[in-house]
Every structure is written in structure tokens, then in C-alpha cells.
Amino acid sequence: MIPAKVDDYTDLQKIGEGTYGVVYKATKISTGETVALKDIRLESEDEGVPSTAIREISLLKDLKHPNIVRLHDVINSDRKLTLVFEYLKQDLKKYIDSCKDPIPTRQIKSFLYQMLRGVAYCHEHKVLHRDMKPQNLLINKKGELKLADFGLARTFGIPVSSISKEVVTLWYRPPDVLLGNLKYGTSIDIWSTGCIFAEMYIKKPLFRGKSPKNQLKKIFKKMGTPSKEAWPSVVKLPGWSEYNFQEYPGKTLQELVPTMEDPEGFDLLSRMLQCNPAKRCSAKEAMKHSFFNDIKK
């Protein structure tokens, strides 16, 4: 088998730029297939390949699912690593921003169900995505949604070891992680998915903090400051005594997401946006919720 080369692709068109490099839309010369090329700069020989790229490559080689972006190839050239992905037209953030009218409920259900399918598959294979946000969810012309950007993802096992709190973009980070929980599990992705669920209705992030403390304050103001009775282990988290938040009563989900009219939707959202991670539903449980009854085949 002949190793792939960057010269095997043409019509390079820049479509995005991230921390470690640039993403291009390109055409594979031999087949005419449209792909996305993610260039990862190797700044020096000493630094080597960024850990995010190593994680993404190793995980995506094993994760094969219709709702997870497909990694076709890896091209290693001088001072640059190029990942060849299937091409999807836009991300969910761009889709939400492009909709002048409210997104139809049926479309929201379809996107959320596909999100949960991808997350459930990851969790079944002992992988936490850890960076669920609209920008990391790609959509093609058929309306298929796929999880992308596994740079912060990691495998987990039992017992759960202490792992990094520097995960998940701030607006989608769960309160337990914001408070210093380093023994989180699959519930980290469920909170983020719940935030995205609400965002598809209100067309803006549900919690928009400027710092971890400010993010927690915004969550507690809207969801209510958790009590020790509702979340007994919260008092053991480093940030609980450090931040010493006042007791906010919170608002109803109907107030927070006024464009959602389905009682089943509010019930599902409440199961995902539980401050206590032990009370959040799993992705598999969420997929079985009656909210999806009219779209299941």
C-alpha cells in the first residue's frame, strides 16, 4: 500500500483555523472525493506531535460510527502532520446562527438523537469526549450530525482515576468539574449535551460565564444553588468552600427555554442538566426517552 501524500489532494480551500493548525476543504485527485485536511504544525523537533493530535488519531482509528466523524488517513511530512477527514459542510454553531426563524422541533430532536447516539457509542467504548459544543458537531447536506474534534477526549476505566479539570469549553463545563471534581465520568458529556439541547431552542448558549467562578454563578442563578441534601458530596469539592456562593432559588426550565413547548422535552432536559452528576441520565437512557417517540424508526 502506497502511503498517502498531500500531493494526492487538490483544490485546497481554507475553511477554519484552530490551536494547532489549519483546516482545508480539498479534493482527492484519484477519486474526486471531497475531504477535510487538518494540518497540524510541528513547531520543533523537540516538541514533537501535540498530545491532542495523538489522542485524536489513536481514538478515531478505533471509533467507527455513523455519528462520529471518519478519519480516512494520516499523512506525516516534514514539520507537519495532516489528518484526512470526511468532509461535512458546516458545524452546528453555524447552522444555529444561520436560522432566522426558530429551528423546527423535529429537526432539534433529530440532531439531539444523533448527538446522543454518538456519545453513547463513545461511552460504550470507554471514551469521554470532554469537549462537546456546537462547534465540534458537524452536519452534512443530508442532515447527518457527527461528533468531531477528539483532541481533549480520553479513555476511562474502573476505578476512575483522577483526571484533568481543564476540559470542556467553559460555557459547556458541568458544575462538578468547575468545582474541582477530578473523578468525573460519562456525566461530563451529558451536561454539555443538555446545554446544546437548550441552545438549539434559544439560539444562544444557556450559561455564558467569563471565568470558572462566574460560570458557576450563572449556572446556580439559573438552576438554583444545589443544597447539601440534593448533592451530599458537593461539600467535599475544593471549590464549594472556596467560592461560598449565596443560595439562589433558580428559575424554571420553562423560563430559561421559553421556545420549547413540549413537556417531554423539559423532562429530558431536566434529567440532563442535573448539578449533581450522579443524578444525570446516561446517553442510552436519554435515547429511550419519550421525547423521541415520533422520530424513532
Short mmCIF file of C-alpha atoms in Angstrom, two decimals:
data_model
loop_
_atom_site.label_atom_id
_atom_site.label_comp_id
_atom_site.label_asym_id
_atom_site.label_seq_id
_atom_site.Cartn_x
_atom_site.Cartn_y
_atom_site.Cartn_z
CA MET A 1 0.00 0.00 0.00
CA ILE A 2 1.44 3.38 -1.09
CA PRO A 3 1.48 5.96 1.76
CA ALA A 4 -0.77 8.96 1.13
CA LYS A 5 0.82 12.30 0.34
CA VAL A 6 -0.50 15.86 0.49
CA ASP A 7 0.10 15.97 -3.30
CA ASP A 8 -2.70 13.40 -3.64
CA TYR A 9 -5.15 16.24 -2.91
CA THR A 10 -6.01 19.42 -4.81
CA ASP A 11 -8.33 22.46 -4.72
CA LEU A 12 -7.26 23.36 -1.18
CA GLN A 13 -9.61 25.93 0.33
CA LYS A 14 -9.10 27.17 3.89
CA ILE A 15 -12.26 26.66 5.96
CA GLY A 16 -11.04 27.05 9.54
CA GLU A 17 -8.16 27.54 11.91
CA GLY A 18 -7.57 26.04 15.34
CA THR A 19 -4.92 25.99 18.06
CA TYR A 20 -2.58 23.61 16.28
CA GLY A 21 -3.18 24.29 12.61
CA VAL A 22 -5.43 24.98 9.67
CA VAL A 23 -8.36 23.02 8.18
CA TYR A 24 -8.82 22.89 4.40
CA LYS A 25 -11.50 21.61 2.10
CA ALA A 26 -9.81 19.55 -0.61
CA THR A 27 -10.41 17.04 -3.38
CA LYS A 28 -8.75 13.64 -3.57
CA ILE A 29 -7.33 13.53 -7.10
CA SER A 30 -7.72 9.77 -7.65
CA THR A 31 -11.40 9.57 -6.67
CA GLY A 32 -12.79 13.13 -6.83
CA GLU A 33 -13.97 12.76 -3.23
CA THR A 34 -14.25 15.93 -1.13
CA VAL A 35 -12.35 15.69 2.16
CA ALA A 36 -11.21 17.92 5.03
CA LEU A 37 -7.47 18.21 5.65
CA LYS A 38 -6.42 19.20 9.16
CA ASP A 39 -2.82 20.43 9.15
CA ILE A 40 -1.05 20.18 12.50
CA ARG A 41 2.10 22.25 12.76
CA LEU A 42 5.12 20.63 14.39
CA GLU A 43 6.86 23.67 15.84
CA SER A 44 10.15 21.96 16.60
CA GLU A 45 11.74 18.53 16.67
CA ASP A 46 11.94 18.74 20.46
CA GLU A 47 8.21 19.30 20.96
CA GLY A 48 7.10 16.56 18.58
CA VAL A 49 3.44 15.86 17.82
CA PRO A 50 0.96 17.71 20.09
CA SER A 51 -0.75 15.40 22.60
CA THR A 52 -4.18 16.49 21.31
CA ALA A 53 -3.31 15.18 17.83
CA ILE A 54 -2.01 11.87 19.23
CA ARG A 55 -5.24 11.45 21.23
CA GLU A 56 -7.43 12.28 18.25
CA ILE A 57 -5.63 9.88 15.90
CA SER A 58 -5.50 6.96 18.32
CA LEU A 59 -9.14 7.26 19.35
CA LEU A 60 -10.64 7.89 15.90
CA LYS A 61 -8.84 4.86 14.48
CA ASP A 62 -10.96 2.72 16.79
CA LEU A 63 -14.22 4.70 16.87
CA LYS A 64 -16.27 3.73 13.81
CA HIS A 65 -19.85 5.00 13.96
CA PRO A 66 -22.25 6.92 11.65
CA ASN A 67 -22.41 9.78 14.17
CA ILE A 68 -18.64 10.15 14.63
CA VAL A 69 -16.51 11.92 12.02
CA ARG A 70 -14.44 9.46 9.98
CA LEU A 71 -10.65 9.69 9.88
CA HIS A 72 -9.53 8.47 6.44
CA ASP A 73 -5.78 8.84 6.65
CA VAL A 74 -2.77 10.39 8.41
CA ILE A 75 -0.02 12.00 6.32
CA ASN A 76 3.33 12.56 8.02
CA SER A 77 5.58 15.04 6.23
CA ASP A 78 8.41 17.40 7.17
CA ARG A 79 7.37 19.57 10.17
CA LYS A 80 3.69 18.86 9.53
CA LEU A 81 1.11 16.19 10.25
CA THR A 82 -2.04 16.14 8.11
CA LEU A 83 -5.21 14.34 9.17
CA VAL A 84 -7.61 13.46 6.34
CA PHE A 85 -11.25 13.51 7.45
CA GLU A 86 -14.55 13.05 5.69
CA TYR A 87 -15.91 16.46 4.72
CA LEU A 88 -19.06 17.87 6.32
CA LYS A 89 -20.45 21.18 5.14
CA GLN A 90 -20.91 23.07 8.42
CA ASP A 91 -20.93 22.82 12.20
CA LEU A 92 -23.97 23.11 14.45
CA LYS A 93 -22.94 26.60 15.64
CA LYS A 94 -23.02 27.93 12.06
CA TYR A 95 -26.33 26.15 11.46
CA ILE A 96 -27.92 27.72 14.56
CA ASP A 97 -26.60 31.18 13.61
CA SER A 98 -27.93 30.82 10.06
CA CYS A 99 -31.51 30.09 11.17
CA LYS A 100 -33.51 33.32 11.28
CA ASP A 101 -36.66 31.51 12.44
CA PRO A 102 -36.85 29.05 15.35
CA ILE A 103 -35.36 25.66 14.50
CA PRO A 104 -38.23 23.18 13.98
CA THR A 105 -38.68 20.85 16.95
CA ARG A 106 -38.41 17.79 14.72
CA GLN A 107 -35.01 18.98 13.49
CA ILE A 108 -33.84 19.60 17.07
CA LYS A 109 -34.97 16.09 18.00
CA SER A 110 -33.07 14.62 15.06
CA PHE A 111 -29.84 16.47 15.89
CA LEU A 112 -30.09 15.67 19.61
CA TYR A 113 -30.82 11.99 18.99
CA GLN A 114 -27.81 11.71 16.66
CA MET A 115 -25.66 13.52 19.24
CA LEU A 116 -26.73 11.04 21.91
CA ARG A 117 -26.08 8.08 19.60
CA GLY A 118 -22.52 9.26 19.06
CA VAL A 119 -21.99 9.96 22.77
CA ALA A 120 -23.50 6.61 23.78
CA TYR A 121 -21.16 4.81 21.36
CA CYS A 122 -18.15 6.65 22.81
CA HIS A 123 -19.20 5.80 26.36
CA GLU A 124 -19.76 2.13 25.46
CA HIS A 125 -16.18 2.10 24.19
CA LYS A 126 -14.87 3.75 27.37
CA VAL A 127 -14.20 7.13 25.75
CA LEU A 128 -15.15 10.53 27.18
CA HIS A 129 -15.36 13.26 24.51
CA ARG A 130 -14.84 16.08 27.07
CA ASP A 131 -15.40 18.93 24.61
CA MET A 132 -19.00 18.72 23.45
CA LYS A 133 -20.04 22.08 21.97
CA PRO A 134 -21.85 23.20 18.79
CA GLN A 135 -18.55 23.98 17.00
CA ASN A 136 -17.47 20.34 17.42
CA LEU A 137 -20.64 18.87 15.92
CA LEU A 138 -20.54 18.66 12.13
CA ILE A 139 -23.53 18.42 9.79
CA ASN A 140 -23.66 17.27 6.16
CA LYS A 141 -26.17 18.02 3.39
CA LYS A 142 -28.31 15.03 4.40
CA GLY A 143 -28.78 16.41 7.91
CA GLU A 144 -26.49 13.80 9.45
CA LEU A 145 -24.70 15.05 12.58
CA LYS A 146 -21.30 13.75 13.65
CA LEU A 147 -19.10 14.27 16.71
CA ALA A 148 -15.72 15.78 15.82
CA ASP A 149 -12.56 17.15 17.43
CA PHE A 150 -11.44 14.43 19.83
CA GLY A 151 -8.35 16.38 20.90
CA LEU A 152 -9.50 16.50 24.54
CA ALA A 153 -11.04 13.03 24.56
CA ARG A 154 -9.63 10.24 26.70
CA THR A 155 -10.33 6.69 27.65
CA PHE A 156 -11.56 5.81 31.11
CA GLY A 157 -11.83 2.69 33.18
CA ILE A 158 -12.92 1.38 36.55
CA PRO A 159 -11.99 2.55 39.08
CA VAL A 160 -11.98 6.10 37.69
CA SER A 161 -8.63 7.70 38.31
CA SER A 162 -8.10 11.38 39.00
CA ILE A 163 -8.12 13.22 35.66
CA SER A 164 -7.74 16.77 34.40
CA LYS A 165 -10.28 19.51 35.15
CA GLU A 166 -9.01 21.61 32.22
CA VAL A 167 -11.57 20.13 29.86
CA VAL A 168 -14.73 21.24 28.09
CA THR A 169 -15.13 24.78 26.79
CA LEU A 170 -16.21 26.92 29.77
CA TRP A 171 -19.84 27.50 28.71
CA TYR A 172 -20.47 23.74 28.44
CA ARG A 173 -18.49 22.63 31.51
CA PRO A 174 -20.55 20.95 34.27
CA PRO A 175 -20.70 22.42 37.79
CA ASP A 176 -18.98 19.47 39.45
CA VAL A 177 -15.91 19.90 37.22
CA LEU A 178 -15.99 23.68 37.75
CA LEU A 179 -15.92 22.96 41.50
CA GLY A 180 -12.82 20.79 41.12
CA ASN A 181 -14.21 17.27 40.69
CA LEU A 182 -11.35 15.19 39.21
CA LYS A 183 -13.19 11.87 39.34
CA TYR A 184 -15.85 12.59 36.76
CA GLY A 185 -17.19 10.04 34.31
CA THR A 186 -19.63 9.95 31.41
CA SER A 187 -21.88 12.55 33.05
CA ILE A 188 -19.43 15.24 31.89
CA ASP A 189 -20.64 14.78 28.28
CA ILE A 190 -24.32 14.62 29.30
CA TRP A 191 -24.27 18.10 30.90
CA SER A 192 -22.62 19.56 27.78
CA THR A 193 -25.18 17.84 25.54
CA GLY A 194 -28.00 19.24 27.67
CA CYS A 195 -26.57 22.75 27.24
CA ILE A 196 -26.51 22.24 23.47
CA PHE A 197 -30.09 20.89 23.57
CA ALA A 198 -31.30 24.14 25.18
CA GLU A 199 -29.14 26.25 22.84
CA MET A 200 -30.85 24.84 19.76
CA TYR A 201 -34.11 26.31 21.10
CA ILE A 202 -32.96 29.69 22.43
CA LYS A 203 -30.20 30.11 19.78
CA LYS A 204 -27.59 31.27 22.27
CA PRO A 205 -25.54 29.50 24.97
CA LEU A 206 -27.55 28.86 28.14
CA PHE A 207 -24.69 29.74 30.51
CA ARG A 208 -22.13 32.30 29.33
CA GLY A 209 -19.55 32.81 32.08
CA LYS A 210 -16.27 34.72 31.88
CA SER A 211 -14.33 32.59 34.37
CA PRO A 212 -14.93 29.30 36.22
CA LYS A 213 -16.34 31.14 39.25
CA ASN A 214 -18.54 33.38 37.08
CA GLN A 215 -19.70 30.33 35.11
CA LEU A 216 -20.77 28.60 38.33
CA LYS A 217 -22.60 31.74 39.46
CA LYS A 218 -24.53 31.86 36.19
CA ILE A 219 -25.43 28.17 36.47
CA PHE A 220 -26.60 28.49 40.09
CA LYS A 221 -28.56 31.68 39.36
CA LYS A 222 -30.50 29.87 36.65
CA MET A 223 -30.65 26.32 38.01
CA GLY A 224 -30.61 27.13 41.72
CA THR A 225 -27.72 26.70 44.14
CA PRO A 226 -27.57 22.97 44.99
CA SER A 227 -28.31 22.03 48.58
CA LYS A 228 -26.22 19.58 50.61
CA GLU A 229 -29.32 17.35 50.79
CA ALA A 230 -29.72 17.22 47.00
CA TRP A 231 -25.99 16.78 46.40
CA PRO A 232 -24.30 15.44 49.57
CA SER A 233 -20.80 15.07 48.09
CA VAL A 234 -20.68 18.70 46.88
CA VAL A 235 -19.23 19.81 50.24
CA LYS A 236 -16.12 17.67 49.54
CA LEU A 237 -15.29 19.51 46.30
CA PRO A 238 -12.48 22.11 46.57
CA GLY A 239 -14.46 24.96 45.05
CA TRP A 240 -17.50 24.61 47.31
CA SER A 241 -15.99 26.25 50.37
CA GLU A 242 -13.63 28.40 48.31
CA TYR A 243 -16.38 30.16 46.35
CA ASN A 244 -19.07 30.20 49.06
CA PHE A 245 -22.00 31.04 46.76
CA GLN A 246 -25.20 32.52 48.09
CA GLU A 247 -28.34 30.41 47.83
CA TYR A 248 -30.03 31.27 44.54
CA PRO A 249 -33.58 29.91 44.10
CA GLY A 250 -33.15 29.36 40.37
CA LYS A 251 -35.69 29.56 37.56
CA THR A 252 -37.89 27.01 35.84
CA LEU A 253 -36.76 25.44 32.59
CA GLN A 254 -39.87 26.97 31.02
CA GLU A 255 -38.45 30.40 31.87
CA LEU A 256 -34.97 29.50 30.66
CA VAL A 257 -36.08 27.88 27.40
CA PRO A 258 -39.37 29.65 26.56
CA THR A 259 -39.42 28.48 22.92
CA MET A 260 -39.63 24.82 23.99
CA GLU A 261 -43.28 23.83 24.22
CA ASP A 262 -43.05 20.05 24.65
CA PRO A 263 -43.42 18.84 28.28
CA GLU A 264 -41.42 15.74 27.32
CA GLY A 265 -38.57 17.99 26.17
CA PHE A 266 -38.49 19.79 29.51
CA ASP A 267 -38.43 16.44 31.32
CA LEU A 268 -35.50 15.19 29.25
CA LEU A 269 -33.62 18.48 29.65
CA SER A 270 -34.09 18.36 33.43
CA ARG A 271 -32.57 14.86 33.52
CA MET A 272 -29.50 16.07 31.64
CA LEU A 273 -28.95 19.37 33.47
CA GLN A 274 -28.65 17.99 36.98
CA CYS A 275 -25.98 19.77 39.04
CA ASN A 276 -25.35 16.52 40.90
CA PRO A 277 -23.57 14.32 38.31
CA ALA A 278 -24.92 11.16 39.94
CA LYS A 279 -28.45 12.25 39.03
CA ARG A 280 -27.80 12.92 35.33
CA CYS A 281 -29.24 10.37 32.92
CA SER A 282 -26.93 8.37 30.66
CA ALA A 283 -26.86 8.82 26.89
CA LYS A 284 -28.56 5.44 26.44
CA GLU A 285 -31.31 6.37 28.89
CA ALA A 286 -31.82 9.70 27.13
CA MET A 287 -32.23 7.95 23.76
CA LYS A 288 -35.08 5.88 25.19
CA HIS A 289 -36.97 8.99 26.38
CA SER A 290 -40.50 9.52 25.07
CA PHE A 291 -39.39 12.90 23.65
CA PHE A 292 -38.03 10.91 20.69
CA ASN A 293 -41.05 8.67 20.13
CA ASP A 294 -42.12 10.35 16.90
CA ILE A 295 -38.70 10.21 15.21
CA LYS A 296 -37.58 6.68 16.06
CA LYS A 297 -37.72 4.28 13.16
#
